[in-house]
Short mmCIF file of C-alpha atoms (C1' of nucleotides) in Angstrom, two decimals:
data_model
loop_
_atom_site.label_atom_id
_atom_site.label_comp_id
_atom_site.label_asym_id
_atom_site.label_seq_id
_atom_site.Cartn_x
_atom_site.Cartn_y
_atom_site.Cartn_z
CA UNK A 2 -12.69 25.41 12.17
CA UNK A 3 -10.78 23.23 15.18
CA UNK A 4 -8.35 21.50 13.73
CA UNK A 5 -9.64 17.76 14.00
CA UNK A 6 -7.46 16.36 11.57
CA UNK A 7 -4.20 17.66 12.82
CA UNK A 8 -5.44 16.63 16.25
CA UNK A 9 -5.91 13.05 15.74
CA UNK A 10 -2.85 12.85 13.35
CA UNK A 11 -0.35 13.38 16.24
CA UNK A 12 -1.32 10.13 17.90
CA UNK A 13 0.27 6.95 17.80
CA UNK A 14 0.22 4.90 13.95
CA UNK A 15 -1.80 2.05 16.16
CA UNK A 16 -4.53 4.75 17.23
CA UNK A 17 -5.11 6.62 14.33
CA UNK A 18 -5.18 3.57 11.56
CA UNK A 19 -8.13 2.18 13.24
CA UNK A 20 -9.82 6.14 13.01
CA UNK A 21 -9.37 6.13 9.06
CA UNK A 22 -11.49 3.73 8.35
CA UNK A 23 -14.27 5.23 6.43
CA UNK A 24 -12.34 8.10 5.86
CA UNK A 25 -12.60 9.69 2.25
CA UNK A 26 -9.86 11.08 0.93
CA UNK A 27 -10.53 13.37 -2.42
CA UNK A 28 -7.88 14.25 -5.45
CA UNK A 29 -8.34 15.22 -8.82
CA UNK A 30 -12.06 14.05 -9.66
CA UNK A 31 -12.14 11.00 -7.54
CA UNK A 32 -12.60 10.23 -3.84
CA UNK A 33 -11.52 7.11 -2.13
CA UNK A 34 -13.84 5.85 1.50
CA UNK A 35 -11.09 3.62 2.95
CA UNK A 36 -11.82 0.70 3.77
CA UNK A 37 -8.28 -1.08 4.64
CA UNK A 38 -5.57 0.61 5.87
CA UNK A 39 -1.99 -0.72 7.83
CA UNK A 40 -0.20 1.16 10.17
CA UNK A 41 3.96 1.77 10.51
CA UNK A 42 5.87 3.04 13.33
CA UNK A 43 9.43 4.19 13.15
CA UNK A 44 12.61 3.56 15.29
CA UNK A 45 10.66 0.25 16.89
CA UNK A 46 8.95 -1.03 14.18
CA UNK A 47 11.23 -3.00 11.70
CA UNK A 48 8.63 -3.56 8.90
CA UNK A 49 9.13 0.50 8.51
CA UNK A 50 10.50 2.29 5.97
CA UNK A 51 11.52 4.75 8.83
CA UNK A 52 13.25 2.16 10.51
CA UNK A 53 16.87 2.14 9.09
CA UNK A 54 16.80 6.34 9.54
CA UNK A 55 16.16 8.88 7.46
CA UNK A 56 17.11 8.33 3.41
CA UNK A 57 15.49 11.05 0.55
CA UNK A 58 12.62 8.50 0.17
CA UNK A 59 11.22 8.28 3.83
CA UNK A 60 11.88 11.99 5.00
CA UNK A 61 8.18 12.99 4.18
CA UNK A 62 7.56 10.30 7.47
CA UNK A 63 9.96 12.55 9.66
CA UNK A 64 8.33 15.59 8.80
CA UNK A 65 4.95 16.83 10.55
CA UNK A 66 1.83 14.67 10.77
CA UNK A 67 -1.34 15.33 8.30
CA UNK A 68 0.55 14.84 5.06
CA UNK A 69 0.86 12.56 2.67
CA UNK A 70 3.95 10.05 2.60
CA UNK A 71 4.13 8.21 -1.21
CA UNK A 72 6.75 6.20 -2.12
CA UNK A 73 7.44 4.15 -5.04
CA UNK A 74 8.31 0.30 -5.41
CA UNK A 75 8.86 -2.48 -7.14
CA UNK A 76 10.03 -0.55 -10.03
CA UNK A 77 6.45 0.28 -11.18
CA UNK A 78 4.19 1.39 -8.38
CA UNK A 79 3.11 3.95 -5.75
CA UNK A 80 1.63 3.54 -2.23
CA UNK A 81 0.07 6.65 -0.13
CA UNK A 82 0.50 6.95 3.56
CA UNK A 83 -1.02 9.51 6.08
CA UNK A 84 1.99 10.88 7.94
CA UNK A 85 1.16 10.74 11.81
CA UNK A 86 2.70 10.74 15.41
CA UNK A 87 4.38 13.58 17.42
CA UNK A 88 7.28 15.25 15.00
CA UNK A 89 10.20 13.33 14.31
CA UNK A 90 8.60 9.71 15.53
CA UNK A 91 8.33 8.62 11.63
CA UNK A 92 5.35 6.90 11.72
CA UNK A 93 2.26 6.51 9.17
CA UNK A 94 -0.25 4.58 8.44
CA UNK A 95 -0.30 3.15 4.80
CA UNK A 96 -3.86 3.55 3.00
CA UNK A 97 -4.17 -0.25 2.01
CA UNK A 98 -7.76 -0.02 -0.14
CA UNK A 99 -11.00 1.82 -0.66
CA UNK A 100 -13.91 2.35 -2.41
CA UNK A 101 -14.27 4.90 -5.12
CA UNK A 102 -17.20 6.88 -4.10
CA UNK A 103 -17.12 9.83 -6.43
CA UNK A 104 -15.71 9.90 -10.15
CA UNK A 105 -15.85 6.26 -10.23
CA UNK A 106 -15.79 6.89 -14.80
CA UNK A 107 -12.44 8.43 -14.16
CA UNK A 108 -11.30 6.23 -12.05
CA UNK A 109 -12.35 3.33 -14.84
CA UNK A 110 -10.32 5.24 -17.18
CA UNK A 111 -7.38 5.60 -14.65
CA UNK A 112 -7.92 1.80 -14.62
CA UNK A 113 -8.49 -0.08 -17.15
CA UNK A 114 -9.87 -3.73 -17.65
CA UNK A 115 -10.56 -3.36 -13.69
CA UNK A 116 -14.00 -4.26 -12.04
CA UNK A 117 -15.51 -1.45 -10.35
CA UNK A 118 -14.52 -3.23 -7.57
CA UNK A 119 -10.89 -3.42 -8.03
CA UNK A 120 -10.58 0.24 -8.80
CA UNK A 121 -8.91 1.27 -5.37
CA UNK A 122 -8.43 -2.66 -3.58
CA UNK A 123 -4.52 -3.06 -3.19
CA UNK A 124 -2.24 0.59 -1.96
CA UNK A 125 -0.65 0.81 -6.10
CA UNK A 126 -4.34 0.50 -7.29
CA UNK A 127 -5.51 3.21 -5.01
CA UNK A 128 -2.54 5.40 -6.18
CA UNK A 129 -4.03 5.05 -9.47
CA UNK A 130 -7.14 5.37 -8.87
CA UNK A 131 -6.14 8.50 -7.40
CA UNK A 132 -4.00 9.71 -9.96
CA UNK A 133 -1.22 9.76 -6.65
CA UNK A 134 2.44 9.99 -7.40
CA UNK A 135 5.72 11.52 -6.21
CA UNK A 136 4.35 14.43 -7.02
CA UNK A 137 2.18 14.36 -3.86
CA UNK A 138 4.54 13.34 -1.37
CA UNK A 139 4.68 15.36 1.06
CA UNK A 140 1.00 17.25 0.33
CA UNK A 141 -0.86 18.70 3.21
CA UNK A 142 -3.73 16.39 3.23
CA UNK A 143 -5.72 19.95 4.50
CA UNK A 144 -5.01 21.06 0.59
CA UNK A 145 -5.01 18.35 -1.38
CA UNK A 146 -4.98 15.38 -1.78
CA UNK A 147 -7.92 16.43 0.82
CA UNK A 148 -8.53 13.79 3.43
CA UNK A 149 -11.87 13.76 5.29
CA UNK A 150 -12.31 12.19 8.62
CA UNK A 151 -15.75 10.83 9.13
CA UNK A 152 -17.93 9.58 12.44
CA UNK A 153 -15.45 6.28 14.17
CA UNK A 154 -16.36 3.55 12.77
CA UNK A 155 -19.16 1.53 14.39
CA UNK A 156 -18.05 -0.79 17.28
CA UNK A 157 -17.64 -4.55 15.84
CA UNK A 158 -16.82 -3.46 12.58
CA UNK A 159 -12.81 -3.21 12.66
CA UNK A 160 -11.07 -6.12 11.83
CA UNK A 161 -7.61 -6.49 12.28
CA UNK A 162 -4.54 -9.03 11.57
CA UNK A 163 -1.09 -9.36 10.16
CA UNK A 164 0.37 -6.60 8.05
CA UNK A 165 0.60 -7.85 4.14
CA UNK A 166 3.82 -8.70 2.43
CA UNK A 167 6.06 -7.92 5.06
CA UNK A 168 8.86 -10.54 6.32
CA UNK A 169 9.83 -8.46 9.41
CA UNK A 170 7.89 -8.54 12.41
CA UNK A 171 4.60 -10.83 10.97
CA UNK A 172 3.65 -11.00 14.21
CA UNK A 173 2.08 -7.67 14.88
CA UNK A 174 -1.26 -7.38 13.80
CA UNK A 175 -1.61 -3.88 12.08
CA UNK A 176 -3.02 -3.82 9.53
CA UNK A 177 -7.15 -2.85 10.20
CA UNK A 178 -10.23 -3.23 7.82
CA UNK A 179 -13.81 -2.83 7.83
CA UNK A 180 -15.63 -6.24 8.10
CA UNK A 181 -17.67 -7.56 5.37
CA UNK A 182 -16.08 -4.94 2.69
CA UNK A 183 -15.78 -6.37 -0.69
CA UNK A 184 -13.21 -3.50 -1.49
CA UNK A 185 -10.66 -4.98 1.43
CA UNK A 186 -7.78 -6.65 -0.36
CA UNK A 187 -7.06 -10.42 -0.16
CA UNK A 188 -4.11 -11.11 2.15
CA UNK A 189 -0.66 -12.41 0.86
CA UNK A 190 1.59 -13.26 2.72
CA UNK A 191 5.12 -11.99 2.09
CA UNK A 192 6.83 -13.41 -1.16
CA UNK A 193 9.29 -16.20 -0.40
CA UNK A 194 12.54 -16.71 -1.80
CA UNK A 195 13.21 -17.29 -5.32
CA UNK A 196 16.03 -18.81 -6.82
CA UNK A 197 18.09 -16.64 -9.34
"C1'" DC B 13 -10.59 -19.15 -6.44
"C1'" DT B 14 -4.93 -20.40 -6.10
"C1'" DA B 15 -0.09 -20.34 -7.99
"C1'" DC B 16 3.40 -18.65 -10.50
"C1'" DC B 17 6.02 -15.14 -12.86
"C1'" DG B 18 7.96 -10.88 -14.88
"C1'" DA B 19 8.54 -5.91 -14.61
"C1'" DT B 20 12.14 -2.92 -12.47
"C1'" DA B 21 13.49 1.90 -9.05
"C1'" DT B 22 15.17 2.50 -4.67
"C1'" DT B 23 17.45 0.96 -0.86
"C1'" DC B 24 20.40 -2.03 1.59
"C1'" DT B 25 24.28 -5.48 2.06
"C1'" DG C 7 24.11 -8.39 -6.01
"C1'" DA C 8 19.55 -8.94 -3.81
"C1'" DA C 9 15.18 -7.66 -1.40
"C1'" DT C 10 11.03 -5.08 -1.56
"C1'" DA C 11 4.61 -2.16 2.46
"C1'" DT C 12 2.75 -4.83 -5.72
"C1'" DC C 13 0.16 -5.86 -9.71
"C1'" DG C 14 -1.64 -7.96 -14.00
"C1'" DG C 15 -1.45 -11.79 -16.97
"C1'" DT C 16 -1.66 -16.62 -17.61
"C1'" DA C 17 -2.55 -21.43 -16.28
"C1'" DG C 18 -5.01 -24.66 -13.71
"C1'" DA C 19 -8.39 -26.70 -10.13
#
DNA sequence: CTACCGATATTCT
DNA sequence: GAATATCGGTAGA
């Protein structure tokens, strides 16, 4: 088979965000369509992990494109990004939410006291969803978790707008979504400053 | 629906 | 010491 995947996956964060829309990415019993994603670039972009240089956390991002980049935050969750750009540009795009389109009973167990809805909607929730952890970062999205480009998405359909939670540069709008998707997550804006 | 808040590992200052 | 690519629970409109 011509390698599709690793062909589009060399491009640009911008580019290929936009291209996994629809997308269905497949591990252990349950597969995701996306329906939100955001994308990250490295040395420019200074809402990216990347950013700052290399640390054990982001070195999955400096590696080759077409794997999976998972990190873990805020003491409690995971997040799954599709490694892409030329080698050593550090860019990925972050898979934001979904809809669970196969094994949606395990993904209710996964889940708990979550509507069907809510299964995948938010990066951690997708992760979990998923059953995603450390434990994939760095996967070769050709083995699994398997991710499965499908057809561009229809013209009109992409929205796109400010990247969610982020402080540093709000002004670039990158994160993309599929109009009129109840699965897209709500937008929140980043979390201001709390007194100690 | 909105707003707040706590949990808490990793990274950065 | 403090921020963070978040979420689930609770309270209130």
């Amino acid at each position: 088979m011509t390698d599709d995947l690793a062909d589009l996956l060399g491009d640009p964060a911008i580019e290929v965000a936009p291209r996994l829309l629809g997308a269905v990415l497949r591990h252990r019993g349950v597969a995701v369509r996306l329906t939100e994603v955001e994308a990250y670039a490295g040395a420019d972009d200074p809402g990216s992990h990347a950013f700052r240089g290399r640390t054990p956390r982001t070195t999955v991002m400096f590696g080759p494109a077409g794997r999976l980049y998972v990190y873990f935050t805020y003491g409690m969750h995971h997040c799954a990004n599709v490694v892409c750009g030329p080698d050593g540009e550090a860019a990925a795009v972050l898979l934001r939410a979904g809809e669970v389109v196969e094994g949606i009973d395990l993904a209710r167990e996964r889940r708990p006291n979550s509507s069907d809805r809510d299964l995948a909607r938010g990066p951690a929730r997708l992760c979990r969803a998923l059953d995603v952890d450390r434990q994939q970062d760095g996967a070769d999205l050709r083995l699994g978790p398997v991710l499965e480009l499908g057809p561009p998405p229809t013209a009109g359909t992409v929205r796109t707008g400010p990247r969610v939670g982020l402080r540093q540069a709000p002004d670039r709008p990158w994160r993309f979504w599929l109009d009129a998707e109840p699965t897209v997550s709500a937008y929140r804006p980043a979390a201001p400053l709390r007194p100690r």
